[in-house]
């Protein structure tokens, strides 16, 4: 790595050198499978650690531990204020180990250490404290009813929220810590137990968070981590009969498979799936604000963001000026390892994903698309793709309609806002979108017509724990975040008392 890279902490080196097992019932346990999975540094392609490749028997043990803890009430039956205090202590421990976790995240995922510190750790910390506060805010209703029988009888009805049971959390590789804790915290706040499976590509930070959960006082069995391949470990987890809810973030095809399996048992599911997210730029927009905002909205984490803007529709009068501005911005981006805090574009998460994104660009070149690319990055054996603009791509290009999930952005000329709206909505996805305008009237008129779960105006990608998030169409079902977040982790029970 270059001389200006961050110095790796001794605690990080020690953690990487461990023979990582599974975290079940509050302790490390060896997997019953002999195979192990290598963890690589995307900046140079070198192995930095390994984890267990759990099989169905391992998963069954973890789920059984979670179920026993739930039925015994070691967590769910504690006073809400006590659970809140433990979860706040958990957040404090994350803060105490913030640099260690940020470095682990960058080393296994490839993203900038600045992003790991600000988003993976900083936002996770805020969301953990927000969710801990919801522990003492679970409410029901009292209801007047008009039950007519028997004559003269009176009734009082109220509802209560009860924890749903054992939750299975399936976490993607793009924001392992951030998205992982988005599943762990609401489950624990609601009184559930959880078995969480990080991506086999990026398992390290959640393994470390499991240790910190026990240190904070989360009882054994309430928080379990299994590592392994999705086809074996993930399948066994989502299909286990004791799982009451699945929270999955990942691709639409995998999400559909989980939904089909859950339907057989009527298991509750929350799915945050893919997106091909549009941005609509009207001719009255502030061009500098557009370039700055959509460069961040498109290239954050190398475009490996489900909410990233990947299709930018620009009204014709300002199209050429914006293309020139984006070209200048893309060519100015520095490319290098994530542990070098001065770089702006970093490697993709894995060789397999790097090759997948490269295939989209090869298809575009073969079909004579116009591409504008920035720096290719270091000559080292890292998983780099240059940041790339695709100018007015034809619909025959695979990258025109499919989610690329890389540093690739389409710039498309449109005649007016109506054409932009038609094209923006012409997709099977509906996760996020943005509208760029200085007109309040345009903002109020067009945002209801954009088919997406989140629509930003004059910004893109940024989210908050108090702002519900989820998708329309094939971008998923259910919502994370917001004051009603725990509803997805609870069942509503009606209690009717005759007196």
CSV table of C-alpha atoms in Angstrom, one decimal:
chain,number,residue,atom,x,y,z
A,1,UNK,CA,0.0,0.0,0.0
A,2,UNK,CA,1.1,3.6,-0.5
A,3,UNK,CA,3.1,5.3,2.3
A,4,UNK,CA,0.2,7.6,3.1
A,5,UNK,CA,-2.2,4.8,4.0
A,6,UNK,CA,-3.7,4.5,7.5
A,7,UNK,CA,-1.6,2.5,10.0
A,8,UNK,CA,-3.4,-0.7,10.9
A,9,UNK,CA,-4.2,-1.0,14.6
A,10,UNK,CA,-2.7,-3.9,16.5
A,11,UNK,CA,-6.2,-5.0,17.6
A,12,UNK,CA,-7.2,-5.2,13.9
A,13,UNK,CA,-4.2,-7.4,13.1
A,14,UNK,CA,-5.0,-9.7,16.0
A,15,UNK,CA,-8.6,-10.0,14.9
A,16,UNK,CA,-7.6,-10.8,11.3
A,17,UNK,CA,-5.3,-13.6,12.6
A,18,UNK,CA,-7.9,-15.4,14.5
A,19,UNK,CA,-9.4,-18.8,13.5
A,20,UNK,CA,-12.9,-17.3,13.3
A,21,UNK,CA,-15.8,-19.6,14.3
A,22,UNK,CA,-19.5,-19.1,14.7
A,23,UNK,CA,-21.0,-16.9,17.4
A,24,UNK,CA,-23.7,-19.0,19.0
A,25,UNK,CA,-25.3,-18.8,22.5
A,26,UNK,CA,-22.9,-16.0,23.5
A,27,UNK,CA,-19.7,-17.8,22.7
A,28,UNK,CA,-17.5,-18.9,19.8
A,29,UNK,CA,-18.1,-22.3,18.5
A,30,UNK,CA,-16.3,-24.3,15.8
A,31,UNK,CA,-18.4,-25.1,12.7
A,32,UNK,CA,-19.4,-28.7,12.0
A,33,UNK,CA,-18.2,-28.2,8.4
A,34,UNK,CA,-14.5,-28.5,7.6
A,35,UNK,CA,-14.5,-25.9,4.8
A,36,UNK,CA,-13.5,-22.4,5.4
A,37,UNK,CA,-14.0,-19.2,3.4
A,38,UNK,CA,-11.2,-16.8,2.6
A,39,UNK,CA,-11.6,-13.1,3.2
A,40,UNK,CA,-9.7,-10.9,0.7
A,41,UNK,CA,-8.5,-7.3,0.7
A,42,UNK,CA,-10.0,-5.8,-2.5
A,43,UNK,CA,-7.2,-3.3,-2.8
A,44,UNK,CA,-4.6,-6.0,-3.6
A,45,UNK,CA,-6.5,-9.3,-3.9
A,46,UNK,CA,-4.6,-10.8,-1.0
A,47,UNK,CA,-6.2,-13.0,1.6
A,48,UNK,CA,-6.4,-11.3,5.0
A,49,UNK,CA,-8.5,-13.8,7.1
A,50,UNK,CA,-10.9,-16.7,6.9
A,51,UNK,CA,-14.2,-17.6,8.4
A,52,UNK,CA,-16.3,-20.8,8.9
A,53,UNK,CA,-18.4,-22.0,6.0
A,54,UNK,CA,-21.4,-23.0,8.1
A,55,UNK,CA,-23.7,-25.9,7.1
A,56,UNK,CA,-27.3,-26.6,7.8
A,57,UNK,CA,-26.5,-28.3,11.2
A,58,UNK,CA,-24.6,-25.2,12.3
A,59,UNK,CA,-27.6,-23.0,11.4
A,60,UNK,CA,-30.0,-25.3,13.2
A,61,UNK,CA,-27.8,-25.0,16.3
A,62,UNK,CA,-27.9,-21.2,16.1
A,63,UNK,CA,-31.6,-21.0,15.5
A,64,UNK,CA,-32.3,-23.4,18.4
A,65,UNK,CA,-30.2,-21.2,20.7
A,66,UNK,CA,-32.1,-18.1,19.6
A,67,UNK,CA,-35.4,-19.9,20.0
A,68,UNK,CA,-34.6,-21.2,23.5
A,69,UNK,CA,-33.5,-17.7,24.5
A,70,UNK,CA,-36.7,-16.2,23.2
A,71,UNK,CA,-39.1,-18.7,24.8
A,72,UNK,CA,-37.2,-18.5,28.1
A,73,UNK,CA,-37.8,-14.8,28.1
A,74,UNK,CA,-34.2,-13.9,29.0
A,75,UNK,CA,-34.5,-10.8,26.8
A,76,UNK,CA,-38.1,-10.3,25.8
A,77,UNK,CA,-39.4,-10.3,29.4
A,78,UNK,CA,-36.9,-7.7,30.7
A,79,UNK,CA,-38.1,-4.3,31.5
A,80,UNK,CA,-38.1,-2.1,28.3
A,81,UNK,CA,-35.9,0.4,30.2
A,82,UNK,CA,-33.4,-2.3,31.0
A,83,UNK,CA,-33.2,-3.4,27.4
A,84,UNK,CA,-32.8,0.2,26.3
A,85,UNK,CA,-29.9,0.7,28.7
A,86,UNK,CA,-28.1,-2.4,27.4
A,87,UNK,CA,-28.6,-1.3,23.8
A,88,UNK,CA,-27.2,2.2,24.6
A,89,UNK,CA,-24.2,0.5,26.3
A,90,UNK,CA,-23.8,-1.5,23.1
A,91,UNK,CA,-23.7,1.7,21.1
A,92,UNK,CA,-21.1,3.1,23.5
A,93,UNK,CA,-18.9,0.1,22.9
A,94,UNK,CA,-19.1,0.7,19.2
A,95,UNK,CA,-18.0,4.2,19.7
A,96,UNK,CA,-15.1,3.1,21.9
A,97,UNK,CA,-14.0,0.7,19.1
A,98,UNK,CA,-14.8,3.0,16.2
A,99,UNK,CA,-11.4,3.1,14.5
A,100,UNK,CA,-11.0,-0.7,14.8
A,101,UNK,CA,-14.3,-1.4,13.2
A,102,UNK,CA,-13.8,1.2,10.5
A,103,UNK,CA,-10.4,-0.4,9.5
A,104,UNK,CA,-11.9,-3.9,9.5
A,105,UNK,CA,-14.6,-2.6,7.2
A,106,UNK,CA,-12.3,-1.0,4.7
A,107,UNK,CA,-9.9,-4.0,4.7
A,108,UNK,CA,-12.6,-6.5,3.9
A,109,UNK,CA,-14.9,-4.4,1.7
A,110,UNK,CA,-12.5,-2.0,0.0
A,111,UNK,CA,-14.3,1.3,0.6
A,112,UNK,CA,-12.6,4.5,1.7
A,113,UNK,CA,-11.6,4.7,5.3
A,114,UNK,CA,-13.4,8.1,5.4
A,115,UNK,CA,-16.6,6.4,4.4
A,116,UNK,CA,-16.1,3.6,6.9
A,117,UNK,CA,-15.6,6.2,9.6
A,118,UNK,CA,-18.4,8.5,8.7
A,119,UNK,CA,-21.1,6.1,7.4
A,120,UNK,CA,-20.3,2.6,8.6
A,121,UNK,CA,-19.4,3.6,12.1
A,122,UNK,CA,-20.8,7.2,12.4
A,123,UNK,CA,-24.3,6.5,11.0
A,124,UNK,CA,-24.5,3.1,12.7
A,125,UNK,CA,-23.8,4.7,16.0
A,126,UNK,CA,-26.6,7.3,15.5
A,127,UNK,CA,-29.0,4.6,14.3
A,128,UNK,CA,-28.2,2.3,17.2
A,129,UNK,CA,-29.0,5.0,19.7
A,130,UNK,CA,-32.2,6.0,17.8
A,131,UNK,CA,-33.4,2.4,17.8
A,132,UNK,CA,-32.5,1.8,21.4
A,133,UNK,CA,-34.8,4.7,22.2
A,134,UNK,CA,-37.7,2.9,20.5
A,135,UNK,CA,-37.4,0.1,23.0
A,136,UNK,CA,-39.4,2.2,25.5
A,137,UNK,CA,-41.8,3.6,22.9
A,138,UNK,CA,-43.7,0.4,21.9
A,139,UNK,CA,-47.4,1.2,22.1
A,140,UNK,CA,-50.9,-0.2,21.5
A,141,UNK,CA,-54.4,1.4,21.4
A,142,UNK,CA,-57.5,1.3,23.5
A,143,UNK,CA,-60.6,0.8,21.3
A,144,UNK,CA,-64.3,1.4,21.8
A,145,UNK,CA,-66.3,-1.5,20.3
A,146,UNK,CA,-70.0,-2.1,19.6
A,147,UNK,CA,-70.4,-5.9,20.3
A,148,UNK,CA,-74.2,-6.3,20.8
A,149,UNK,CA,-74.3,-9.7,22.5
A,150,UNK,CA,-75.4,-10.6,25.1
A,151,UNK,CA,-77.7,-7.7,25.8
A,152,UNK,CA,-76.3,-5.4,28.4
A,153,UNK,CA,-72.8,-6.7,28.3
A,154,UNK,CA,-69.9,-4.3,28.1
A,155,UNK,CA,-66.5,-4.7,26.6
A,156,UNK,CA,-63.1,-3.1,26.7
A,157,UNK,CA,-60.6,-3.8,23.9
A,158,UNK,CA,-57.0,-2.9,23.6
A,159,UNK,CA,-54.1,-3.9,21.4
A,160,UNK,CA,-50.6,-4.7,22.4
A,161,UNK,CA,-47.4,-5.3,20.4
A,162,UNK,CA,-45.4,-8.5,21.2
A,163,UNK,CA,-42.0,-9.5,19.8
A,164,UNK,CA,-42.4,-11.7,16.7
A,165,UNK,CA,-39.9,-14.4,17.8
A,166,UNK,CA,-36.6,-15.4,16.1
A,167,UNK,CA,-35.5,-13.2,13.3
A,168,UNK,CA,-33.2,-14.2,10.4
A,169,UNK,CA,-31.1,-11.3,9.1
A,170,UNK,CA,-29.4,-11.6,5.8
A,171,UNK,CA,-26.8,-8.9,5.1
A,172,UNK,CA,-25.2,-7.8,1.8
A,173,UNK,CA,-21.5,-6.9,1.3
A,174,UNK,CA,-21.8,-3.3,0.4
A,175,UNK,CA,-22.4,-1.8,3.9
A,176,UNK,CA,-21.9,-4.9,6.2
A,177,UNK,CA,-21.8,-3.1,9.5
A,178,UNK,CA,-24.4,-0.4,8.7
A,179,UNK,CA,-27.0,-2.7,7.2
A,180,UNK,CA,-26.2,-5.5,9.6
A,181,UNK,CA,-27.0,-3.4,12.6
A,182,UNK,CA,-30.1,-2.1,10.8
A,183,UNK,CA,-31.4,-5.6,11.3
A,184,UNK,CA,-29.9,-6.4,14.7
A,185,UNK,CA,-31.1,-3.3,16.5
A,186,UNK,CA,-34.8,-3.3,15.7
A,187,UNK,CA,-35.0,-7.0,16.4
A,188,UNK,CA,-33.4,-6.5,19.8
A,189,UNK,CA,-35.3,-3.4,20.6
A,190,UNK,CA,-38.6,-5.2,19.9
A,191,UNK,CA,-37.6,-8.1,22.3
A,192,UNK,CA,-36.7,-10.6,19.6
A,193,UNK,CA,-33.8,-12.9,19.2
A,194,UNK,CA,-31.8,-12.9,16.0
A,195,UNK,CA,-29.5,-15.1,13.9
A,196,UNK,CA,-27.7,-13.0,11.4
A,197,UNK,CA,-25.7,-14.1,8.4
A,198,UNK,CA,-23.2,-11.6,6.9
A,199,UNK,CA,-22.1,-11.9,3.3
A,200,UNK,CA,-19.3,-14.5,3.0
A,201,UNK,CA,-17.3,-11.7,1.3
A,202,UNK,CA,-17.5,-9.3,4.2
A,203,UNK,CA,-18.1,-11.2,7.5
A,204,UNK,CA,-15.6,-9.6,9.9
A,205,UNK,CA,-17.3,-6.5,11.4
A,206,UNK,CA,-20.5,-8.4,12.4
A,207,UNK,CA,-18.4,-11.1,14.1
A,208,UNK,CA,-16.7,-8.3,16.1
A,209,UNK,CA,-20.1,-6.7,16.9
A,210,UNK,CA,-21.3,-10.1,18.3
A,211,UNK,CA,-18.6,-10.0,20.9
A,212,UNK,CA,-19.4,-6.4,21.8
A,213,UNK,CA,-23.1,-7.4,22.2
A,214,UNK,CA,-22.2,-9.9,24.9
A,215,UNK,CA,-19.9,-7.4,26.6
A,216,UNK,CA,-22.8,-4.9,26.6
A,217,UNK,CA,-25.0,-7.4,28.4
A,218,UNK,CA,-27.1,-8.9,25.7
A,219,UNK,CA,-27.9,-12.4,27.1
A,220,UNK,CA,-26.5,-15.6,25.4
A,221,UNK,CA,-28.6,-16.9,22.5
A,222,UNK,CA,-30.2,-13.5,21.8
A,223,UNK,CA,-27.7,-12.5,19.1
A,224,UNK,CA,-26.1,-15.2,17.0
A,225,UNK,CA,-23.8,-14.9,13.9
A,226,UNK,CA,-23.4,-17.6,11.3
A,227,UNK,CA,-21.0,-17.2,8.4
A,228,UNK,CA,-21.2,-19.1,5.2
A,229,UNK,CA,-22.4,-19.2,1.6
A,230,UNK,CA,-25.8,-18.1,0.7
A,231,UNK,CA,-26.7,-21.3,-1.2
A,232,UNK,CA,-26.1,-23.4,1.9
A,233,UNK,CA,-26.0,-21.3,5.1
A,234,UNK,CA,-28.4,-18.6,3.9
A,235,UNK,CA,-30.9,-21.1,2.5
A,236,UNK,CA,-30.9,-23.2,5.7
A,237,UNK,CA,-31.5,-20.0,7.8
A,238,UNK,CA,-34.3,-18.5,5.8
A,239,UNK,CA,-36.1,-21.9,5.5
A,240,UNK,CA,-35.8,-23.0,9.1
A,241,UNK,CA,-39.3,-23.6,10.6
A,242,UNK,CA,-38.5,-21.7,13.8
A,243,UNK,CA,-37.7,-18.5,12.0
A,244,UNK,CA,-40.6,-16.1,12.5
A,245,UNK,CA,-39.3,-13.3,10.3
A,246,UNK,CA,-36.7,-12.8,7.6
A,247,UNK,CA,-35.1,-9.4,7.0
A,248,UNK,CA,-33.2,-9.5,3.7
A,249,UNK,CA,-31.2,-6.9,1.9
A,250,UNK,CA,-29.8,-7.9,-1.5
A,251,UNK,CA,-30.6,-8.6,-5.1
A,252,UNK,CA,-34.1,-8.9,-6.5
A,253,UNK,CA,-33.7,-12.5,-7.7
A,254,UNK,CA,-32.5,-13.8,-4.4
A,255,UNK,CA,-35.2,-11.7,-2.6
A,256,UNK,CA,-37.9,-13.4,-4.7
A,257,UNK,CA,-36.6,-16.8,-3.8
A,258,UNK,CA,-36.7,-15.9,-0.1
A,259,UNK,CA,-40.3,-14.6,-0.5
A,260,UNK,CA,-41.3,-17.9,-2.2
A,261,UNK,CA,-39.8,-20.0,0.6
A,262,UNK,CA,-41.4,-17.8,3.3
A,263,UNK,CA,-44.8,-18.0,1.6
A,264,UNK,CA,-45.0,-21.8,2.3
A,265,UNK,CA,-44.9,-21.1,6.1
A,266,UNK,CA,-46.3,-17.5,6.0
A,267,UNK,CA,-43.1,-16.3,7.5
A,268,UNK,CA,-43.0,-12.5,7.8
A,269,UNK,CA,-40.5,-10.9,5.4
A,270,UNK,CA,-39.0,-7.4,4.9
A,271,UNK,CA,-37.1,-7.2,1.6
A,272,UNK,CA,-34.9,-4.3,0.5
A,273,UNK,CA,-33.9,-5.3,-3.1
A,274,UNK,CA,-32.4,-3.8,-6.2
A,275,UNK,CA,-32.8,-0.5,-7.9
A,276,UNK,CA,-32.1,1.3,-11.2
A,277,UNK,CA,-32.5,4.7,-9.6
A,278,UNK,CA,-33.3,7.8,-11.8
A,279,UNK,CA,-32.4,11.4,-11.2
A,280,UNK,CA,-34.4,14.0,-13.2
A,281,UNK,CA,-32.6,17.3,-13.8
A,282,UNK,CA,-34.8,20.2,-14.9
A,283,UNK,CA,-33.3,23.1,-16.9
A,284,UNK,CA,-33.7,25.5,-14.0
A,285,UNK,CA,-31.6,23.4,-11.7
A,286,UNK,CA,-28.4,24.8,-10.0
A,287,UNK,CA,-25.8,23.1,-12.2
A,288,UNK,CA,-23.0,23.1,-9.7
A,289,UNK,CA,-25.3,21.7,-7.0
A,290,UNK,CA,-26.4,19.0,-9.5
A,291,UNK,CA,-22.8,18.0,-10.3
A,292,UNK,CA,-21.7,17.9,-6.7
A,293,UNK,CA,-24.8,16.1,-5.5
A,294,UNK,CA,-25.0,13.5,-8.2
A,295,UNK,CA,-21.3,12.7,-8.2
A,296,UNK,CA,-21.8,11.8,-4.5
A,297,UNK,CA,-25.2,10.2,-5.2
A,298,UNK,CA,-23.7,8.1,-8.0
A,299,UNK,CA,-20.2,7.2,-7.0
A,300,UNK,CA,-20.4,6.8,-3.2
A,301,UNK,CA,-18.8,3.5,-2.3
A,302,UNK,CA,-18.0,3.0,-6.0
A,303,UNK,CA,-21.7,3.0,-6.9
A,304,UNK,CA,-22.2,-0.1,-4.7
A,305,UNK,CA,-25.2,1.4,-3.1
A,306,UNK,CA,-28.7,0.2,-3.7
A,307,UNK,CA,-30.0,3.8,-3.6
A,308,UNK,CA,-27.4,5.2,-5.9
A,309,UNK,CA,-28.4,7.3,-8.9
A,310,UNK,CA,-27.5,5.4,-12.0
A,311,UNK,CA,-29.8,7.0,-14.7
A,312,UNK,CA,-29.6,10.8,-14.9
A,313,UNK,CA,-32.2,12.4,-17.2
A,314,UNK,CA,-31.3,15.9,-18.2
A,315,UNK,CA,-33.5,18.4,-20.1
A,316,UNK,CA,-31.9,19.3,-23.4
A,317,UNK,CA,-31.1,23.0,-22.9
A,318,UNK,CA,-28.6,22.2,-20.1
A,319,UNK,CA,-27.5,18.7,-21.3
A,320,UNK,CA,-24.2,19.5,-23.0
A,321,UNK,CA,-23.1,21.8,-20.1
A,322,UNK,CA,-23.8,19.1,-17.5
A,323,UNK,CA,-22.1,16.4,-19.5
A,324,UNK,CA,-19.0,18.6,-19.7
A,325,UNK,CA,-19.2,19.2,-16.0
A,326,UNK,CA,-19.6,15.6,-15.1
A,327,UNK,CA,-16.7,14.7,-17.4
A,328,UNK,CA,-14.4,17.1,-15.7
A,329,UNK,CA,-15.5,15.8,-12.3
A,330,UNK,CA,-15.1,12.1,-13.2
A,331,UNK,CA,-11.6,12.6,-14.7
A,332,UNK,CA,-10.5,14.5,-11.6
A,333,UNK,CA,-11.3,11.6,-9.2
A,334,UNK,CA,-8.3,9.9,-7.6
A,335,UNK,CA,-8.4,6.1,-7.6
A,336,UNK,CA,-6.6,3.9,-5.1
A,337,UNK,CA,-6.9,1.7,-2.0
A,338,UNK,CA,-9.5,2.6,0.6
A,339,UNK,CA,-6.9,2.8,3.4
A,340,UNK,CA,-5.5,5.8,1.6
A,341,UNK,CA,-7.8,8.5,2.8
A,342,UNK,CA,-6.8,10.8,0.0
A,343,UNK,CA,-8.4,8.6,-2.7
A,344,UNK,CA,-12.0,9.1,-3.9
A,345,UNK,CA,-12.7,5.9,-5.9
A,346,UNK,CA,-11.7,2.6,-4.4
A,347,UNK,CA,-11.7,-1.1,-5.5
A,348,UNK,CA,-14.9,-3.0,-5.9
A,349,UNK,CA,-15.6,-5.6,-3.2
A,350,UNK,CA,-14.4,-8.8,-5.1
A,351,UNK,CA,-12.9,-10.1,-8.2
A,352,UNK,CA,-16.2,-11.7,-9.2
A,353,UNK,CA,-18.1,-8.4,-8.9
A,354,UNK,CA,-15.3,-6.5,-10.6
A,355,UNK,CA,-15.6,-8.9,-13.6
A,356,UNK,CA,-19.4,-8.5,-13.6
A,357,UNK,CA,-19.2,-4.7,-13.8
A,358,UNK,CA,-16.5,-5.0,-16.5
A,359,UNK,CA,-18.8,-7.2,-18.6
A,360,UNK,CA,-21.4,-4.5,-18.7
A,361,UNK,CA,-18.8,-2.0,-19.9
A,362,UNK,CA,-17.5,-4.5,-22.5
A,363,UNK,CA,-21.0,-5.0,-23.8
A,364,UNK,CA,-21.4,-1.2,-24.1
A,365,UNK,CA,-18.1,-0.9,-26.0
A,366,UNK,CA,-19.0,-3.8,-28.3
A,367,UNK,CA,-22.2,-2.0,-29.2
A,368,UNK,CA,-20.3,1.3,-29.9
A,369,UNK,CA,-21.7,3.2,-26.9
A,370,UNK,CA,-19.9,6.5,-26.0
A,371,UNK,CA,-18.1,6.1,-22.7
A,372,UNK,CA,-16.2,8.7,-20.7
A,373,UNK,CA,-13.9,7.1,-18.1
A,374,UNK,CA,-11.7,8.4,-15.3
A,375,UNK,CA,-8.5,6.9,-13.9
A,376,UNK,CA,-8.1,3.1,-14.1
A,377,UNK,CA,-6.4,3.1,-10.7
A,378,UNK,CA,-3.2,1.3,-9.5
A,379,UNK,CA,-1.5,-1.4,-11.5
A,380,UNK,CA,-1.7,-3.7,-8.4
A,381,UNK,CA,-3.9,-6.7,-8.5
A,382,UNK,CA,-6.8,-5.0,-6.9
A,383,UNK,CA,-10.4,-5.1,-8.0
A,384,UNK,CA,-10.6,-1.7,-9.7
A,385,UNK,CA,-13.1,-0.3,-12.3
A,386,UNK,CA,-12.6,3.3,-13.6
A,387,UNK,CA,-15.5,5.7,-12.8
A,388,UNK,CA,-17.4,5.8,-16.1
A,389,UNK,CA,-20.1,8.0,-17.7
A,390,UNK,CA,-22.3,6.4,-20.5
A,391,UNK,CA,-23.6,9.0,-22.9
A,392,UNK,CA,-27.1,8.6,-24.1
A,393,UNK,CA,-27.0,4.8,-24.0
A,394,UNK,CA,-29.3,2.8,-26.3
A,395,UNK,CA,-31.9,0.6,-24.7
A,396,UNK,CA,-30.1,-2.4,-26.3
A,397,UNK,CA,-27.2,-2.1,-23.8
A,398,UNK,CA,-27.5,-4.3,-20.8
A,399,UNK,CA,-26.4,-1.5,-18.5
A,400,UNK,CA,-29.3,0.7,-19.7
A,401,UNK,CA,-31.9,-1.3,-17.8
A,402,UNK,CA,-30.1,-3.7,-15.4
A,403,UNK,CA,-28.6,-2.7,-12.0
A,404,UNK,CA,-24.8,-2.5,-12.6
A,405,UNK,CA,-23.9,-1.8,-8.9
A,406,UNK,CA,-20.6,-0.1,-9.8
A,407,UNK,CA,-19.1,3.3,-10.7
A,408,UNK,CA,-21.1,3.5,-13.9
A,409,UNK,CA,-23.7,6.3,-14.6
A,410,UNK,CA,-25.9,6.9,-17.6
A,411,UNK,CA,-26.4,10.5,-18.8
A,412,UNK,CA,-29.6,10.7,-20.9
A,413,UNK,CA,-30.9,13.7,-22.9
A,414,UNK,CA,-34.6,14.3,-22.7
A,415,UNK,CA,-36.8,17.0,-24.3
A,416,UNK,CA,-38.7,17.9,-21.2
A,417,UNK,CA,-39.8,16.8,-17.7
A,418,UNK,CA,-42.7,14.7,-19.1
A,419,UNK,CA,-40.3,12.6,-21.1
A,420,UNK,CA,-38.0,12.3,-18.1
A,421,UNK,CA,-40.9,11.1,-15.9
A,422,UNK,CA,-42.0,8.5,-18.5
A,423,UNK,CA,-38.5,7.1,-18.8
A,424,UNK,CA,-37.8,7.3,-15.1
A,425,UNK,CA,-40.8,5.2,-14.3
A,426,UNK,CA,-40.3,2.7,-17.1
A,427,UNK,CA,-38.6,0.1,-15.0
A,428,UNK,CA,-39.4,-2.9,-12.8
A,429,UNK,CA,-37.6,-1.2,-9.9
A,430,UNK,CA,-38.8,1.6,-7.6
A,431,UNK,CA,-36.4,2.1,-4.8
A,432,UNK,CA,-35.2,5.7,-4.9
A,433,UNK,CA,-35.2,8.7,-7.2
A,434,UNK,CA,-34.3,12.4,-7.2
A,435,UNK,CA,-35.5,15.6,-8.7
A,436,UNK,CA,-33.3,18.6,-9.3
A,437,UNK,CA,-34.9,22.0,-9.6
A,438,UNK,CA,-35.0,25.5,-8.1
A,439,UNK,CA,-38.8,25.6,-8.6
A,440,UNK,CA,-41.0,24.8,-5.6
A,441,UNK,CA,-43.9,24.3,-7.9
A,442,UNK,CA,-42.1,21.8,-10.0
A,443,UNK,CA,-40.9,19.9,-6.9
A,444,UNK,CA,-44.4,19.7,-5.5
A,445,UNK,CA,-46.0,18.7,-8.8
A,446,UNK,CA,-43.5,16.0,-9.9
A,447,UNK,CA,-42.5,14.2,-6.8
A,448,UNK,CA,-45.9,12.5,-6.4
A,449,UNK,CA,-45.6,11.2,-10.0
A,450,UNK,CA,-42.2,9.5,-9.5
A,451,UNK,CA,-42.7,5.8,-8.7
A,452,UNK,CA,-40.1,5.2,-5.9
A,453,UNK,CA,-40.1,4.6,-2.2
A,454,UNK,CA,-37.9,7.6,-1.5
A,455,UNK,CA,-37.8,10.7,-3.7
A,456,UNK,CA,-35.2,13.4,-2.9
A,457,UNK,CA,-35.2,17.0,-4.2
A,458,UNK,CA,-31.8,18.5,-4.8
A,459,UNK,CA,-30.0,15.7,-3.1
A,460,UNK,CA,-29.6,11.9,-3.5
A,461,UNK,CA,-28.7,8.8,-1.5
A,462,UNK,CA,-28.6,10.3,2.0
A,463,UNK,CA,-30.9,8.7,4.5
A,464,UNK,CA,-31.8,9.0,8.2
A,465,UNK,CA,-33.0,6.7,11.0
A,466,UNK,CA,-36.2,8.8,11.3
A,467,UNK,CA,-37.0,8.6,7.6
A,468,UNK,CA,-38.7,5.4,6.5
A,469,UNK,CA,-36.9,3.6,3.7
A,470,UNK,CA,-38.0,0.9,1.3
A,471,UNK,CA,-39.0,0.2,-2.3
A,472,UNK,CA,-41.9,0.1,-4.8
A,473,UNK,CA,-42.4,-2.6,-7.4
A,474,UNK,CA,-39.6,-5.2,-7.5
A,475,UNK,CA,-37.4,-3.1,-5.2
A,476,UNK,CA,-38.9,-4.8,-2.2
A,477,UNK,CA,-41.6,-4.8,0.5
A,478,UNK,CA,-41.8,-3.3,3.9
A,479,UNK,CA,-40.0,-0.3,5.4
A,480,UNK,CA,-37.0,0.2,7.6
A,481,UNK,CA,-36.4,3.2,9.9
A,482,UNK,CA,-38.8,5.7,11.3
A,483,UNK,CA,-40.9,5.8,14.5
A,484,UNK,CA,-42.8,2.7,13.3
A,485,UNK,CA,-39.7,0.7,12.6
A,486,UNK,CA,-40.4,-1.9,15.3
A,487,UNK,CA,-43.9,-2.8,13.9
A,488,UNK,CA,-42.2,-5.1,11.4
A,489,UNK,CA,-40.6,-7.0,14.4
A,490,UNK,CA,-43.8,-7.3,16.4
A,491,UNK,CA,-47.2,-8.9,16.2
A,492,UNK,CA,-50.3,-7.0,17.1
A,493,UNK,CA,-52.6,-8.8,19.6
A,494,UNK,CA,-56.1,-7.6,20.3
A,495,UNK,CA,-57.4,-8.2,23.8
A,496,UNK,CA,-61.2,-8.1,24.4
A,497,UNK,CA,-62.4,-8.1,28.0
A,498,UNK,CA,-66.1,-8.5,28.9
A,499,UNK,CA,-67.1,-6.9,32.2
